[in-house]
Short mmCIF file of C-alpha atoms and ligand atoms in Angstrom, two decimals:
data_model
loop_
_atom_site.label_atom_id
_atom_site.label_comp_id
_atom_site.label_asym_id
_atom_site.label_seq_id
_atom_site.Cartn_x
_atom_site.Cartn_y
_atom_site.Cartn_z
CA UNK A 25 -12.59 -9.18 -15.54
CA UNK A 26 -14.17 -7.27 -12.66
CA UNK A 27 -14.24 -3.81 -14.31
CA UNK A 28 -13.40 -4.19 -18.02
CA UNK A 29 -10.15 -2.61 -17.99
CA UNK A 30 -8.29 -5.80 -17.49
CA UNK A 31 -6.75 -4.54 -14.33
CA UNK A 32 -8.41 -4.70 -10.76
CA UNK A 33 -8.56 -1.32 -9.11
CA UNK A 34 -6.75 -1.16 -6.09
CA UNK A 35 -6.65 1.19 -2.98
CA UNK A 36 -2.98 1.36 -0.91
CA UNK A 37 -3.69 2.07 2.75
CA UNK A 38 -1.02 3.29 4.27
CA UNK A 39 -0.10 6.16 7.80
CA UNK A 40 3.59 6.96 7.08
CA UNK A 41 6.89 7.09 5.07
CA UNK A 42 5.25 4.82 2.60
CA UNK A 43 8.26 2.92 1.07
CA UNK A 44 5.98 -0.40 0.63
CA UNK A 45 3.80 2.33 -1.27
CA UNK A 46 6.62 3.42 -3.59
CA UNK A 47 7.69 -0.38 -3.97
CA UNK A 48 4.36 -1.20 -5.20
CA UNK A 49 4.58 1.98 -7.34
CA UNK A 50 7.64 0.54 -9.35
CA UNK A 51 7.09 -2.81 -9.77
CA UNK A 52 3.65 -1.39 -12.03
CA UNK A 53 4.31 -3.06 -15.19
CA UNK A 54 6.86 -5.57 -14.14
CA UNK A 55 5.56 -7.40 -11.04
CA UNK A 56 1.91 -6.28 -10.85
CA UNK A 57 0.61 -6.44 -14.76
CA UNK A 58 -3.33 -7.11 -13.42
CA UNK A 59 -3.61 -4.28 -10.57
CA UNK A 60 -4.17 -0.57 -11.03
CA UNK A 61 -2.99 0.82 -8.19
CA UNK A 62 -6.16 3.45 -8.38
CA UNK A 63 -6.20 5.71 -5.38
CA UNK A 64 -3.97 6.07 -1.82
CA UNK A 65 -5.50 6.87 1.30
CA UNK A 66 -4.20 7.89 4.72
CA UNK A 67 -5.13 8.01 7.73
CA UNK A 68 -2.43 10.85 9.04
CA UNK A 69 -2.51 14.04 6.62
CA UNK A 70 1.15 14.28 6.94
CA UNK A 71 2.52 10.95 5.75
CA UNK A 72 5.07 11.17 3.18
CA UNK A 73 3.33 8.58 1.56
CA UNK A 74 0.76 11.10 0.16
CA UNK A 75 3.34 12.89 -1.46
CA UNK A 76 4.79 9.82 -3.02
CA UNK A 77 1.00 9.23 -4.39
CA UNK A 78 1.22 12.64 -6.23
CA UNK A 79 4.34 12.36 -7.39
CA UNK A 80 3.25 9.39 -9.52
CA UNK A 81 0.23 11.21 -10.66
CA UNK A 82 -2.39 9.01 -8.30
CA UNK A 83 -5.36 10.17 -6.52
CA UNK A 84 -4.06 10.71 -2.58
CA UNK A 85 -6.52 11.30 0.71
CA UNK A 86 -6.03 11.60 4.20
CA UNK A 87 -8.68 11.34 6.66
CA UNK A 88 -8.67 11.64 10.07
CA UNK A 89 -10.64 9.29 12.76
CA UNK A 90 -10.56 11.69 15.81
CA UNK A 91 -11.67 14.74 13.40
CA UNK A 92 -14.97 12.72 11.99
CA UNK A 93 -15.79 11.25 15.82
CA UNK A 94 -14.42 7.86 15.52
CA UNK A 95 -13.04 4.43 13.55
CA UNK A 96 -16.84 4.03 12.72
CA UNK A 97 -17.32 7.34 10.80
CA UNK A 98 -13.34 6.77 9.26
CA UNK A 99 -14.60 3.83 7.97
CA UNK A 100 -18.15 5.20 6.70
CA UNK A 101 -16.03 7.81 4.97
CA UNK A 102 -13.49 5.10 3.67
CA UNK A 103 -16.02 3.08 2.24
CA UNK A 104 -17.68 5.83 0.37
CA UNK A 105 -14.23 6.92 -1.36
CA UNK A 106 -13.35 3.53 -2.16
CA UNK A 107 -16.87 3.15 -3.95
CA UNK A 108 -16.45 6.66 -5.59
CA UNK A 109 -13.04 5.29 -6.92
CA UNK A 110 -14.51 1.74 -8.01
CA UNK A 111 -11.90 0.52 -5.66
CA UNK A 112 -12.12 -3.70 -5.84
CA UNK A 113 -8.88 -4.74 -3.46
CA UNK A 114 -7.35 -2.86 -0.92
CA UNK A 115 -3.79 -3.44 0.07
CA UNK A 116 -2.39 -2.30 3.79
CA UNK A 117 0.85 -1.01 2.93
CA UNK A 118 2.08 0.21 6.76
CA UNK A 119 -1.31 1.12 7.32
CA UNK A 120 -1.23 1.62 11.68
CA UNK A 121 -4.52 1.46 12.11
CA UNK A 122 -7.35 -1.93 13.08
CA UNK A 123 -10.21 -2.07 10.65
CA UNK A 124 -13.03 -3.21 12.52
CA UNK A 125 -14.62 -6.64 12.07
CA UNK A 126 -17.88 -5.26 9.88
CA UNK A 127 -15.18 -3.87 7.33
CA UNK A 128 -13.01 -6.74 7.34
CA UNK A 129 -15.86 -8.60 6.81
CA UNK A 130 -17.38 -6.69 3.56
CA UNK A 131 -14.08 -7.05 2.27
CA UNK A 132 -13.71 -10.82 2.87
CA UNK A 133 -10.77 -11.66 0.95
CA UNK A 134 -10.26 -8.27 -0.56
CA UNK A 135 -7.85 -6.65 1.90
CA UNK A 136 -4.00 -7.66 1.53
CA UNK A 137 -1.61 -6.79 4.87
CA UNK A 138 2.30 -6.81 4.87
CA UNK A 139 3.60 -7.37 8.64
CA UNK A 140 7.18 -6.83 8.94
CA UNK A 141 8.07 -10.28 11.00
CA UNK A 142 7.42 -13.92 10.28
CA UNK A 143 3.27 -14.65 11.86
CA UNK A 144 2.98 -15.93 14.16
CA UNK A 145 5.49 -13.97 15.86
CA UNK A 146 6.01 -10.77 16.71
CA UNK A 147 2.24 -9.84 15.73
CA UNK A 148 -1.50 -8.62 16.88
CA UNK A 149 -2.63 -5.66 18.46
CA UNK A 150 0.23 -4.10 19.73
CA UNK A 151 2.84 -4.79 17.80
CA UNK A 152 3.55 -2.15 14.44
CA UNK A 153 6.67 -0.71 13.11
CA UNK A 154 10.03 -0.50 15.16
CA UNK A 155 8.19 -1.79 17.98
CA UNK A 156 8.21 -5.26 15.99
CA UNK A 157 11.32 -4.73 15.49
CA UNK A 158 11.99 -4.22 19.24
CA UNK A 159 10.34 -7.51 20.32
CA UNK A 160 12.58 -9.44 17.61
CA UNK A 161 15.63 -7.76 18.88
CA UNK A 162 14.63 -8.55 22.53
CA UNK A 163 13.90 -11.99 22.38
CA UNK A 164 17.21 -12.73 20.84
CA UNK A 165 15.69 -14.42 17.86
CA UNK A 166 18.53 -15.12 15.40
CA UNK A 167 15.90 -14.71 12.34
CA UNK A 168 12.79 -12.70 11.79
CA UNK A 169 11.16 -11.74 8.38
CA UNK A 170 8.23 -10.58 7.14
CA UNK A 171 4.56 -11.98 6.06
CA UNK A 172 1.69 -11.03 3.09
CA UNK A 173 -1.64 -11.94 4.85
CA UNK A 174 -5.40 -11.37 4.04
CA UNK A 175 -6.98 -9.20 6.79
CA UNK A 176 -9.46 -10.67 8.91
CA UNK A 177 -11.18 -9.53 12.24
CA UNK A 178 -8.07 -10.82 14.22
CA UNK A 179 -5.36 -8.27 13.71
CA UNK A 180 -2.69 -9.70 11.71
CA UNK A 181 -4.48 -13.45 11.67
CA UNK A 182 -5.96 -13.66 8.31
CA UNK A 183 -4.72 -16.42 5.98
CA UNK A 184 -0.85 -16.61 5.15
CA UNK A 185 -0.39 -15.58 1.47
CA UNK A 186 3.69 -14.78 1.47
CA UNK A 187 6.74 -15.15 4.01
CA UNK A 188 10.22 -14.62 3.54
CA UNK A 189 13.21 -15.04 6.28
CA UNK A 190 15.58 -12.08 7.07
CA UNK A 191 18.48 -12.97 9.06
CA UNK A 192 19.40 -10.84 12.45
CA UNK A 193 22.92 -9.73 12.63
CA UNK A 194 24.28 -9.31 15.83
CA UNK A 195 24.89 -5.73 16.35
CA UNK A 196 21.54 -4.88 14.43
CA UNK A 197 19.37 -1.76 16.29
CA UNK A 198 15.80 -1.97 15.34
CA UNK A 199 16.15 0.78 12.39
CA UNK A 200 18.69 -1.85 11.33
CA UNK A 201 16.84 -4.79 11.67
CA UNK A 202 13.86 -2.71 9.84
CA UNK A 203 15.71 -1.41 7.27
CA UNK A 204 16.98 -5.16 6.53
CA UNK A 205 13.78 -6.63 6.75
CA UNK A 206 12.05 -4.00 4.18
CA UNK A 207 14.82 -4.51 1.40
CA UNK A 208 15.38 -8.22 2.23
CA UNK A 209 11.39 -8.78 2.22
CA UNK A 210 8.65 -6.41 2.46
CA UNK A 211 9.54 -4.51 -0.97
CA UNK A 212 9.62 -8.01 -2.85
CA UNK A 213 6.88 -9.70 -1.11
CA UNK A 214 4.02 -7.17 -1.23
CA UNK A 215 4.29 -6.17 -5.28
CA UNK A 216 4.13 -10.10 -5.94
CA UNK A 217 1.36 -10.63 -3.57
CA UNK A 218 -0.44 -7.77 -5.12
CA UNK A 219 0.22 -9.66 -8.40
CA UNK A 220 -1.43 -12.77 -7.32
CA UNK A 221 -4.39 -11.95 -6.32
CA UNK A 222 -4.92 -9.62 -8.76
CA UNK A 223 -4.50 -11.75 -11.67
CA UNK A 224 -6.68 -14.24 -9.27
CA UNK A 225 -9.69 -12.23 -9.11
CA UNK A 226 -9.54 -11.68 -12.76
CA UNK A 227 -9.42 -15.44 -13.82
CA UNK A 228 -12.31 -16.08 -10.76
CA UNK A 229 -13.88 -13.09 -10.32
CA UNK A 230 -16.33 -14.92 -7.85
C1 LIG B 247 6.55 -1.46 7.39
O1 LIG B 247 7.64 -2.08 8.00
C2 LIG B 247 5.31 -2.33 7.53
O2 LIG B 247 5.57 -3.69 7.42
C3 LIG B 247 4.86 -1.99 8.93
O3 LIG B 247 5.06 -0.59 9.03
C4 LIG B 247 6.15 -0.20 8.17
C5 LIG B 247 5.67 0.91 7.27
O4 LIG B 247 6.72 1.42 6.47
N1 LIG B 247 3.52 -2.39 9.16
C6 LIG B 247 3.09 -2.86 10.33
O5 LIG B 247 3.77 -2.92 11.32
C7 LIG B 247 1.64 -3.33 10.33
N2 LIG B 247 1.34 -4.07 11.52
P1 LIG B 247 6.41 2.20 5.12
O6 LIG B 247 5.40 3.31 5.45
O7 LIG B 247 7.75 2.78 4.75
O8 LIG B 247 5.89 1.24 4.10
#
């Protein structure tokens, strides 16, 4: 037990609608018994996943890169809340932004990313969102999916904790395809990978 409430406090990263958010959200309880999902940050003040966060009653932040100067004062600034708030794992839940290699690196192990395709396809830098979507859709691939990874210093090429396989229909558009691959995978992958390691670090807290 890291904290001595049984449960390991966990931070949900996340820059827009937040539906990964809100899957984690209701699968408290069921799916993830050892994670308190403890505080929700954002790195655009106007994501509807802040609003989701007060809606179930959980302590919700935005803060800005360009207004503090840079990703080094964001993550000064993210470090200090997640120490305010005890935070202990920290899951990227359509979280847009790259955490730099000295955070990634503090939080060896710690940080949890859902990609919406199967790594290693479809992933690094430049490829988020519909635009993953995009690629899948114009390389004619006949099945895409998405992945639960740990976060490392290469974007999207930390260990593989999760993957499930979505199938591509052929008149799918990449809201399709998305909206497919969410349901199919992403909202049943990320609450049980929370689950994992959470119940993990409580039987090894090392
Ligand atoms: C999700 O599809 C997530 O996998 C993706 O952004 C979307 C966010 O939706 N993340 C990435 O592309 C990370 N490289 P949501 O805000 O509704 O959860």
């Amino acid at each position: 037990m890291l904290n001595g409430s049984g449960k390991v406090r966990t931070a949900v990263l996340v820059s827009g609608g937040g539906t990964n958010l809100q899957a984690i959200l209701n699968a408290r309880g069921e799916i993830i018994r050892h994670a308190e999902i403890s505080l929700v940050v954002s790195n655009r003040s106007k994501a509807y996943a802040l609003e989701r966060a007060k809606a179930a009653g959980i302590p919700a932040t935005a803060i800005s890169a360009k207004a503090l100067g840079g990703r080094e004062a964001f993550e000064q600034e993210l470090q200090r809340i997640l120490e305010i708030h005890k935070i202990e794992l920290i899951v990227l839940a359509g979280f847009l932004a790259i955490l730099s290699p000295d955070f990634t690196r503090r939080w060896d192990h710690r940080i949890l990313n859902i990609h919406p395709a199967l790594i290693p396809s479809f992933c690094g830098k430049d490829y988020y969102g519909l635009h993953v979507h995009e690629a899948a859709l114009a390389r004619g691939v006949k099945v895409t999916g998405a992945t639960v990874h740990f976060v490392n210093e290469i974007p999207d090429g930390g260990e593989i904790l999760l993957q499930k396989a979505v199938e591509v229909l052929p008149n799918d558009t990449p809201e399709t395809l998305q909206r497919r691959v969410m349901e199919q995978a992403e909202w049943i992958l990320l609450p049980q990978a929370v689950e994992t390691v959470a119940a993990g670090m409580l039987a090894d807290p090392s």
